[in-house]
Tab-separated table of C-alpha atoms in Angstrom:
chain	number	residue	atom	x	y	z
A	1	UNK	CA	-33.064	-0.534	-12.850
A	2	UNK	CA	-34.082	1.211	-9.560
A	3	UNK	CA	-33.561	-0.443	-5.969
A	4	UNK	CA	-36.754	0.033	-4.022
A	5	UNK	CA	-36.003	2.640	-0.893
A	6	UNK	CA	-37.414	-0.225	1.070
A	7	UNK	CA	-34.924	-2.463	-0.116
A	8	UNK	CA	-31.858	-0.417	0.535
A	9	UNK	CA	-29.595	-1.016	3.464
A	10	UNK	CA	-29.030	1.187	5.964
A	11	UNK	CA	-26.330	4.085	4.983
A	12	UNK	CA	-26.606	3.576	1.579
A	13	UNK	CA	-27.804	5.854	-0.919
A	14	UNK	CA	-28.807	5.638	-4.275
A	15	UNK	CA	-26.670	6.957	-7.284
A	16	UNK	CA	-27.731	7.466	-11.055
A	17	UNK	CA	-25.652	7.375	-14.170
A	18	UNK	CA	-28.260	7.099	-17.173
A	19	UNK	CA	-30.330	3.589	-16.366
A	20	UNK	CA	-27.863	2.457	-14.454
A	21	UNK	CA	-28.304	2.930	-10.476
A	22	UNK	CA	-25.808	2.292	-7.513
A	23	UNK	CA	-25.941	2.208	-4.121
A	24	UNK	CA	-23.157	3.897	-2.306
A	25	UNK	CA	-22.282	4.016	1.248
A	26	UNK	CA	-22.866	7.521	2.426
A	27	UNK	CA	-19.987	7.563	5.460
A	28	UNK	CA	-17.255	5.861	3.081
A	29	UNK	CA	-18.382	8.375	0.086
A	30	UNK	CA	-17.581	11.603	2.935
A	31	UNK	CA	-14.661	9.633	4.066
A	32	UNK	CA	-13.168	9.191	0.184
A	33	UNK	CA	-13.518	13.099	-0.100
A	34	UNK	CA	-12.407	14.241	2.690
A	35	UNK	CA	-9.123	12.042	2.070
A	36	UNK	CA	-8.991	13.430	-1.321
A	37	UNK	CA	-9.136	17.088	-0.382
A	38	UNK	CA	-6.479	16.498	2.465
A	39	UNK	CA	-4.214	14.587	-0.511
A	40	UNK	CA	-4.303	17.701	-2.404
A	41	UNK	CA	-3.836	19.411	0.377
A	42	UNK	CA	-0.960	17.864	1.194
A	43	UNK	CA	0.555	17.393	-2.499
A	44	UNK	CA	0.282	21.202	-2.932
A	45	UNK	CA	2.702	21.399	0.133
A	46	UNK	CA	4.818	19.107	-1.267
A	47	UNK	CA	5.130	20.803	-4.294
A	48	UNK	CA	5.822	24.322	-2.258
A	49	UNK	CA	8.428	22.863	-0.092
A	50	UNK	CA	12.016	22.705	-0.323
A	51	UNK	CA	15.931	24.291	-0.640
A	52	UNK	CA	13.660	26.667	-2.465
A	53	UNK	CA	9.829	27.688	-1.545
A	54	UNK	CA	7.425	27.935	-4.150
A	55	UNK	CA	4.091	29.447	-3.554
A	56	UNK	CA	0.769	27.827	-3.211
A	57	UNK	CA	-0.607	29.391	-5.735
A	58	UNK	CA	2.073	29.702	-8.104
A	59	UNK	CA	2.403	25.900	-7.638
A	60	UNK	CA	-1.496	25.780	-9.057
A	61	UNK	CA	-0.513	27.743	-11.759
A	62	UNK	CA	2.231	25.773	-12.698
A	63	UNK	CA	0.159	22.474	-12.410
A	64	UNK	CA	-2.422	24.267	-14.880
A	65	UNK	CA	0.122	24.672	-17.391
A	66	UNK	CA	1.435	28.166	-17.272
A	67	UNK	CA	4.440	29.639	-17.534
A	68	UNK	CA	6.384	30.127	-14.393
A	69	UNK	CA	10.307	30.602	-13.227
A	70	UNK	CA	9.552	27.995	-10.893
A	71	UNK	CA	8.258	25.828	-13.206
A	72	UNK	CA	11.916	23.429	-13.548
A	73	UNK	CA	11.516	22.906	-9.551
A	74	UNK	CA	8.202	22.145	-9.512
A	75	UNK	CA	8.010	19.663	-12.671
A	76	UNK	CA	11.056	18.113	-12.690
A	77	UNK	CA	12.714	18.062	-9.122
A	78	UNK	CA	9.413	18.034	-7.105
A	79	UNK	CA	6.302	16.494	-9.501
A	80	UNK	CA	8.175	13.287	-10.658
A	81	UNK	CA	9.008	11.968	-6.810
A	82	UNK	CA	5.368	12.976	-5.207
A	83	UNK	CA	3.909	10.584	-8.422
A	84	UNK	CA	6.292	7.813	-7.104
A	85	UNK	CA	4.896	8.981	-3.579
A	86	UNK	CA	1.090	8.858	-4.638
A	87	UNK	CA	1.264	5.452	-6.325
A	88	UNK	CA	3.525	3.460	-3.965
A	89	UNK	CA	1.171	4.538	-0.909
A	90	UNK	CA	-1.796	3.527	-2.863
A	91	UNK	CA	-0.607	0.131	-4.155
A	92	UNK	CA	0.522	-0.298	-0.429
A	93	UNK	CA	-3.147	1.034	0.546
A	94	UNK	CA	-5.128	-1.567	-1.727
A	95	UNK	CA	-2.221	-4.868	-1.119
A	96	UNK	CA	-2.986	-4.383	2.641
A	97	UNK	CA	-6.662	-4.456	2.615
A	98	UNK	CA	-6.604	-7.404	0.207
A	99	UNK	CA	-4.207	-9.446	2.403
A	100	UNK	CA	-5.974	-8.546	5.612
A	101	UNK	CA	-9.474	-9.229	3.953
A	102	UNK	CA	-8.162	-13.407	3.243
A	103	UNK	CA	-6.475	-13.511	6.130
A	104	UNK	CA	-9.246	-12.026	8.471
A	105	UNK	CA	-6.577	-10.278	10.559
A	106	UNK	CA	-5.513	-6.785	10.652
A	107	UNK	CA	-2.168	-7.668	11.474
A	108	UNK	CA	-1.732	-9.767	8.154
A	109	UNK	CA	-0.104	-6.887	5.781
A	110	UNK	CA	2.421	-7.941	3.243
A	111	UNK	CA	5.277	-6.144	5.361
A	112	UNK	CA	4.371	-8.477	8.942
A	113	UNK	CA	3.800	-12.009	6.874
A	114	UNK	CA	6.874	-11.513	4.654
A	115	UNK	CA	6.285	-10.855	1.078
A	116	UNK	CA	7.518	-7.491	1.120
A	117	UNK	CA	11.114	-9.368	3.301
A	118	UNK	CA	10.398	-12.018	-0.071
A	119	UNK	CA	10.507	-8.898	-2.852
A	120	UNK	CA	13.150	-7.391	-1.209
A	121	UNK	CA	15.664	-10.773	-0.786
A	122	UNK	CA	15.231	-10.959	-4.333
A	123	UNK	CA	15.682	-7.286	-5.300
A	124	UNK	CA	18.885	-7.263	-2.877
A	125	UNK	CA	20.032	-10.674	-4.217
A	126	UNK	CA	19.966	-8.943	-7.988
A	127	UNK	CA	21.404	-5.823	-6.987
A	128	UNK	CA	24.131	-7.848	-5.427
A	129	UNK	CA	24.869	-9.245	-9.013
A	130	UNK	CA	25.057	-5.993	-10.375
A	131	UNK	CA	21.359	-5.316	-11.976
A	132	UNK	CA	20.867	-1.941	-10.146
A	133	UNK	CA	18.537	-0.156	-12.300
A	134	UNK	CA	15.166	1.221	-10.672
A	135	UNK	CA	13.210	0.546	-13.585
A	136	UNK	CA	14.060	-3.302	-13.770
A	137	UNK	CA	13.909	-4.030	-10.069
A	138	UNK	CA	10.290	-3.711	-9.586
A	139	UNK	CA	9.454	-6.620	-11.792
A	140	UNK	CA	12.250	-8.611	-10.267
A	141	UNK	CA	10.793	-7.997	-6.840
A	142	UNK	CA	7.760	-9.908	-8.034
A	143	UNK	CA	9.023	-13.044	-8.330
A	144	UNK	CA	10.607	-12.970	-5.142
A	145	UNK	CA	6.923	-11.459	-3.778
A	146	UNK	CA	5.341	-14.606	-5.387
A	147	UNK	CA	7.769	-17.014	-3.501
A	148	UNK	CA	7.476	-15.632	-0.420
A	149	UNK	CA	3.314	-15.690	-0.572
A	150	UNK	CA	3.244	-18.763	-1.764
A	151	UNK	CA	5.348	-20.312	0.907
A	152	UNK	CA	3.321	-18.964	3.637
A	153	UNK	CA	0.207	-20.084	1.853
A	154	UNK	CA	1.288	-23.721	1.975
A	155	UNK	CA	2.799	-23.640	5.467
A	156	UNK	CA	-0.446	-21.988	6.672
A	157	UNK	CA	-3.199	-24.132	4.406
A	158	UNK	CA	-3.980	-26.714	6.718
A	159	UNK	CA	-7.592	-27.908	5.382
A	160	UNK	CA	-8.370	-24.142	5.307
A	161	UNK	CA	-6.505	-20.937	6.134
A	162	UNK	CA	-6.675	-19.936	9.658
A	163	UNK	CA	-5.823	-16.555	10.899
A	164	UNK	CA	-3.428	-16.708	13.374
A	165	UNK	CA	-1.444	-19.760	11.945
A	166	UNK	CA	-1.274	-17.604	8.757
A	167	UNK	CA	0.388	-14.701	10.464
A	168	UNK	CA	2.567	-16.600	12.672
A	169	UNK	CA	4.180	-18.611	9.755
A	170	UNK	CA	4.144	-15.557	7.615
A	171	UNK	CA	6.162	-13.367	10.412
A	172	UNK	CA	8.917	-16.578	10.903
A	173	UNK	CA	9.293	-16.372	7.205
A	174	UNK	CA	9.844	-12.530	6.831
A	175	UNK	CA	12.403	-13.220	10.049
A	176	UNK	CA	14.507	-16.125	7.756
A	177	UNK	CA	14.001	-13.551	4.807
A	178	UNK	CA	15.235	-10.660	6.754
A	179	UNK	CA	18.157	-12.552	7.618
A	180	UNK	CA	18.910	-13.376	3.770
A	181	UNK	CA	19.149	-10.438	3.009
A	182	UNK	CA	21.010	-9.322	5.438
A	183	UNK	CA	23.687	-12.552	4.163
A	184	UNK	CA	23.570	-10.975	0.870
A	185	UNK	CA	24.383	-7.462	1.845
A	186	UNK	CA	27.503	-8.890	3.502
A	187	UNK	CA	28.629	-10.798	0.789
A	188	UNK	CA	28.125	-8.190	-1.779
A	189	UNK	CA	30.417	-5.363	-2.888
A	190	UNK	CA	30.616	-2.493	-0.480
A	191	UNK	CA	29.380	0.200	-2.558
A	192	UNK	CA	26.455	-2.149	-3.830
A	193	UNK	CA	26.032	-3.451	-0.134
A	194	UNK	CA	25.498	0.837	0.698
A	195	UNK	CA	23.331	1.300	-1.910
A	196	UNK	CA	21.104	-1.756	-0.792
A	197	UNK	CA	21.007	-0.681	3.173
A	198	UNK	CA	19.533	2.527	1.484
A	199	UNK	CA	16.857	1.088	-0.542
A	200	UNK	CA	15.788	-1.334	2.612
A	201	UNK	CA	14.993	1.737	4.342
A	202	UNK	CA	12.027	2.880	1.997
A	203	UNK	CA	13.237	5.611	0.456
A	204	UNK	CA	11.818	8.097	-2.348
A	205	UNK	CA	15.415	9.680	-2.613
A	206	UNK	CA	16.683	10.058	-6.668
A	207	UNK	CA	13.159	8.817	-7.983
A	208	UNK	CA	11.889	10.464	-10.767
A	209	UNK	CA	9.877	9.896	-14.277
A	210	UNK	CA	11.570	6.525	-15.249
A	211	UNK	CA	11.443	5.205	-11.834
A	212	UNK	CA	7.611	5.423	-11.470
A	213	UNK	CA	6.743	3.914	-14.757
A	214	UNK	CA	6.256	0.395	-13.062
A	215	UNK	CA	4.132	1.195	-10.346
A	216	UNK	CA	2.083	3.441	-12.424
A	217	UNK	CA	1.546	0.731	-15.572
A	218	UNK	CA	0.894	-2.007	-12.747
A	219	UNK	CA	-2.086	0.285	-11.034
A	220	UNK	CA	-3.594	0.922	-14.807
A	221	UNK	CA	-2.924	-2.871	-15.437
A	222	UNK	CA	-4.697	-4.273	-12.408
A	223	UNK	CA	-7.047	-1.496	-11.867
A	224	UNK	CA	-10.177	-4.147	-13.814
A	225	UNK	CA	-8.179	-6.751	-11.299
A	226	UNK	CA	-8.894	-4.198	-8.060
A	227	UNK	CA	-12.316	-3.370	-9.228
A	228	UNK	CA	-13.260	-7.290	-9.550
A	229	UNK	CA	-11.827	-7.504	-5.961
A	230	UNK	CA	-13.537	-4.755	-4.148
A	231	UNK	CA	-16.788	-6.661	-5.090
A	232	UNK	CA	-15.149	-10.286	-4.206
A	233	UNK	CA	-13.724	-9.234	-0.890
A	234	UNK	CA	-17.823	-8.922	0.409
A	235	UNK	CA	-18.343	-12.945	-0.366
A	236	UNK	CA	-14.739	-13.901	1.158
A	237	UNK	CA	-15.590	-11.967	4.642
A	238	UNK	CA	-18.443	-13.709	5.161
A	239	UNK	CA	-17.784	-17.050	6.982
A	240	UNK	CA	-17.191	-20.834	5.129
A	241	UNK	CA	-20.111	-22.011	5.133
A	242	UNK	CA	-22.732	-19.368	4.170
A	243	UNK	CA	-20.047	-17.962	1.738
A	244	UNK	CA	-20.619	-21.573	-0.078
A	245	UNK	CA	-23.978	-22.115	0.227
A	246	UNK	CA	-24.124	-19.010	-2.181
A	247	UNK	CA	-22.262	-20.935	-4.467
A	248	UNK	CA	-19.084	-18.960	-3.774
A	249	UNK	CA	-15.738	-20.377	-4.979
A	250	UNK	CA	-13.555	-19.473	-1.733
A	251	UNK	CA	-10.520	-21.153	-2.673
A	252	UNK	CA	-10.142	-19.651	-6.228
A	253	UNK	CA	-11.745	-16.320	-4.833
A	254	UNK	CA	-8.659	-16.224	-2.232
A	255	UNK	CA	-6.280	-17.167	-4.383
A	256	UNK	CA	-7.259	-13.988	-6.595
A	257	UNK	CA	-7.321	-11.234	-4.119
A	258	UNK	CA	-4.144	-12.609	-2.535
A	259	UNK	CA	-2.487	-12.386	-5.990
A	260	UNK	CA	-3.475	-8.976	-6.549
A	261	UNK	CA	-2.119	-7.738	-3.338
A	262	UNK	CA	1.014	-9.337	-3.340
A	263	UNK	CA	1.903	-7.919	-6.927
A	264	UNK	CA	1.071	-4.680	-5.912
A	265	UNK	CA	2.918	-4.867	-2.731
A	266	UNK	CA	5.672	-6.494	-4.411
A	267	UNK	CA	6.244	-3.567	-7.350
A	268	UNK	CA	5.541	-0.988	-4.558
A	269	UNK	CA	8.947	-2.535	-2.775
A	270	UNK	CA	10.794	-2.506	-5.833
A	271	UNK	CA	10.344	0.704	-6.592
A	272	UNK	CA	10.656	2.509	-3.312
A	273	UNK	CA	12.493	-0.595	-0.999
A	274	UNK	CA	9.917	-1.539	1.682
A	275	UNK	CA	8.256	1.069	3.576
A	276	UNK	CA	7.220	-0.441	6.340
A	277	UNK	CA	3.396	-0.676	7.950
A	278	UNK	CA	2.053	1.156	5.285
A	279	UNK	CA	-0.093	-1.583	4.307
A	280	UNK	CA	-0.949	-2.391	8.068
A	281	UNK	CA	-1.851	1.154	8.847
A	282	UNK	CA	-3.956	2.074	5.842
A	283	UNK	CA	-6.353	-0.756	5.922
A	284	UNK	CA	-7.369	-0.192	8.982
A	285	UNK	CA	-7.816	3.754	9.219
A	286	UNK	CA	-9.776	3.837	6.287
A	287	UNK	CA	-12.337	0.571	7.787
A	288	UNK	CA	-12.309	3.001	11.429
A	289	UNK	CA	-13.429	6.153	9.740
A	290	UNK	CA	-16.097	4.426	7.445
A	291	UNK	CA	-17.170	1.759	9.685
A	292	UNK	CA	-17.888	-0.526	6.884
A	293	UNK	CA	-18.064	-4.593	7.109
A	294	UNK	CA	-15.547	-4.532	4.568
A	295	UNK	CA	-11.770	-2.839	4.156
A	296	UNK	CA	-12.710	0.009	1.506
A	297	UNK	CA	-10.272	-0.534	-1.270
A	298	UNK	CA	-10.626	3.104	-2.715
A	299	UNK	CA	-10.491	4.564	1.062
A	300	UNK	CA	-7.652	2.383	1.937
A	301	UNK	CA	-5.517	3.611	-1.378
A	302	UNK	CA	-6.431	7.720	-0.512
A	303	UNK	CA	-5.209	6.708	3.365
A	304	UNK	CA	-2.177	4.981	1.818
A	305	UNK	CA	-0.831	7.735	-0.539
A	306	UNK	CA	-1.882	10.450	2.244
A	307	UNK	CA	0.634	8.638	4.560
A	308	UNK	CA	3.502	8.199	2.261
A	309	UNK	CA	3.295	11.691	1.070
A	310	UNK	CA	3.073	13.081	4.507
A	311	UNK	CA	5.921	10.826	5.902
A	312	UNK	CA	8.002	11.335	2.755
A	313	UNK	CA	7.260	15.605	3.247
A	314	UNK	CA	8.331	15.600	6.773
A	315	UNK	CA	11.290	13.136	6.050
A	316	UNK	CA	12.634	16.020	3.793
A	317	UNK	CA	11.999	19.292	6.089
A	318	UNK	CA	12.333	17.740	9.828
A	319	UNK	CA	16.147	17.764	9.894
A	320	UNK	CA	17.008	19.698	6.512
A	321	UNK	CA	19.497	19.471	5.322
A	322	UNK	CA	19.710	16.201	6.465
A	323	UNK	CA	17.112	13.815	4.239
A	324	UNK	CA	15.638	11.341	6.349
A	325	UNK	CA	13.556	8.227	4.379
A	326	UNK	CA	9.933	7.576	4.446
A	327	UNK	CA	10.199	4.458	6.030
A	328	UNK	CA	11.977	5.536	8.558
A	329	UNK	CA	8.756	7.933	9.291
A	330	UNK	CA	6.446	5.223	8.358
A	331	UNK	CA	8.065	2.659	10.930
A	332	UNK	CA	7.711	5.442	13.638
A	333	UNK	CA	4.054	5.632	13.610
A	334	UNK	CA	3.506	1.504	12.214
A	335	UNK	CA	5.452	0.182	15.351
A	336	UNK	CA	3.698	1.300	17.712
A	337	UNK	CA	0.392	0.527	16.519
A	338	UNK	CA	1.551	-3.053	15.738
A	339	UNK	CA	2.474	-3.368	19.333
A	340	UNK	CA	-1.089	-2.013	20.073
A	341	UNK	CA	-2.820	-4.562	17.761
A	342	UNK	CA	-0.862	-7.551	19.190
A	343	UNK	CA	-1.870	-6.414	22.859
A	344	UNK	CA	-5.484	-5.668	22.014
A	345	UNK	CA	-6.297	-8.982	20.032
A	346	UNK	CA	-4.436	-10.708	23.193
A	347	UNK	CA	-6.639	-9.554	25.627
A	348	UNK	CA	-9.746	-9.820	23.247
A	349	UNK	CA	-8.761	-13.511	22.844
A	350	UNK	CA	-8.504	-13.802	27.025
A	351	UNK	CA	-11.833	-12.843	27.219
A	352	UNK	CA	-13.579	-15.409	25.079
């Protein structure tokens, strides 16, 4: 079924596939490959970087299946960590713009309104008790994801969710869930207590095959989930009222994106310890560059996994030997932007 031309908004185009027809948004289509050639870009690097360089185009080579002396570094040492890389930034991508799409506030990412402090009290709290396998922590750090949302989505309901109490209740609960931690760090063994001030860094350190199998089955799992909610997010952006007059369900609507982006979020923490502003920075990049109404979901997961993979590739070459983690890179950039955010939506707020 065609869309009349007259009938098409402006900056859309239309796309065939058989009888079925799509509109697509021209800018956020050029955005999405332009972030996908700069990801390979910047995996390719990856891949050639290290104690030991491997050329560009050997890395292709090896990637295309031939036979190459480099091929050990490349597909075991290198390959396995950048997949950790790619899906952790992309689930952090996607949780972001979910959160910040219910909340209606860019600074509402899962790392600022506490459900990655919530996954990570809970993944420090098991590793505390001994369970210090990377394959098992990722679905632990769900359930303490799950808490920590829904606390702040009581606190915060009030009749309806407003913005600002939402963050402010979510960042006092990732303060009391910071300090958990913290409490079980210092009653934990030493070596354990070491091995848990590592993971709260962020780090991609050790990661390999086994340790991305959760974050990659979650993406494949909710990727029907992520689909339904790139189409939902358009009804729950519009305001109350007009949003039910089309006969939109906004609580259960909510309730559904939320879930899918604290899951994500949470697994992403489980498997890599929280990396910090990833989900606050991604969101918003890819909404600048495409100047859409709406986060872009796909946009917002190619910005994700572009940062981690960047952050994680300097982390490893800036002071080599010396390994430094990805959320320590991540926090270096996220900080300061938070600060901006906070200042800017102050004096937006002054003037109304």
């Amino acid at each position: 079924m065609s869309v009349p031309l007259r009938a098409r908004p402006a900056g859309y185009g239309l796309v065939r596939a058989g009888r079925a027809s799509f509109l697509v948004h021209r800018r956020s289509a050029l955005v999405a490959g332009g972030l996908l050639i700069l990801l390979a870009t910047a995996c390719v690097a990856y891949l050639c970087v290290g104690e030991r360089s491997v050329a560009p185009g050997e890395v292709v080579r090896i990637l295309l299946g031939r036979p190459s002396p480099s091929a050990f570094v490349v597909e075991e040492l290198r390959e396995p960590r950048l997949v950790v890389a790619l899906a952790v930034g992309a689930a952090f991508g996607i949780a972001g713009g979910l959160v910040q799409t219910v909340a209606r506030n860019p600074l509402a990412s899962p790392d600022v309104i506490g459900i990655s402090q919530g996954a990570g009290a809970v993944t420090v709290a098991a590793m505390t008790f001994g369970l210090t396998s990377y394959t098992v922590l990722p679905y632990v750090s769900v359930a303490g994801g799950v808490l920590a949302a829904a606390l702040v989505y009581a606190f915060a309901w009030r009749g309806g969710l407003h913005a600002t109490r939402f963050v402010l209740i979510g960042i006092g609960i990732a303060i009391a869930l910071r300090s958990l931690i913290t409490l079980f760090m210092t009653k934990g063994d030493y070596l354990v207590a070491q091995q848990a001030q590592i993971w709260m860094t962020g780090s991609l350190n050790g990661r390999g095959w086994d340790e991305s199998l959760p974050i990659r089955w979650t993406l494949l799992l909710l990727l029907p989930a992520v689909l339904w909610a790139a189409r939902a997010q358009r009804t729950v952006s519009l305001d109350d009222d007009t949003a039910t007059a089309l006969g939109a369900r906004l609580g259960g609507v909510r309730l559904g994106l939320v879930a899918v982006g604290v899951v994500l979020a949470s697994v992403a923490t489980g498997v890599a310890g929280p990396v910090d502003f990833v989900a606050l920075l991604a969101p918003q990049i890819a909404r600048r560059t495409t100047r859409t109404a709406q986060i872009p979901l796909l946009c917002s997961a190619l910005t994700g996994a572009v940062i981690v993979v960047v952050a994680d590739l300097l982390g490893r070459r800036l002071l080599s030997p010396v390994e430094l983690p990805v959320g320590v890179l991540t926090a270096a950039v996220g900080a300061p932007y938070l600060i901006w955010l906070v200042v800017r939506s102050r004096a937006v707020g002054g003037k109304t």
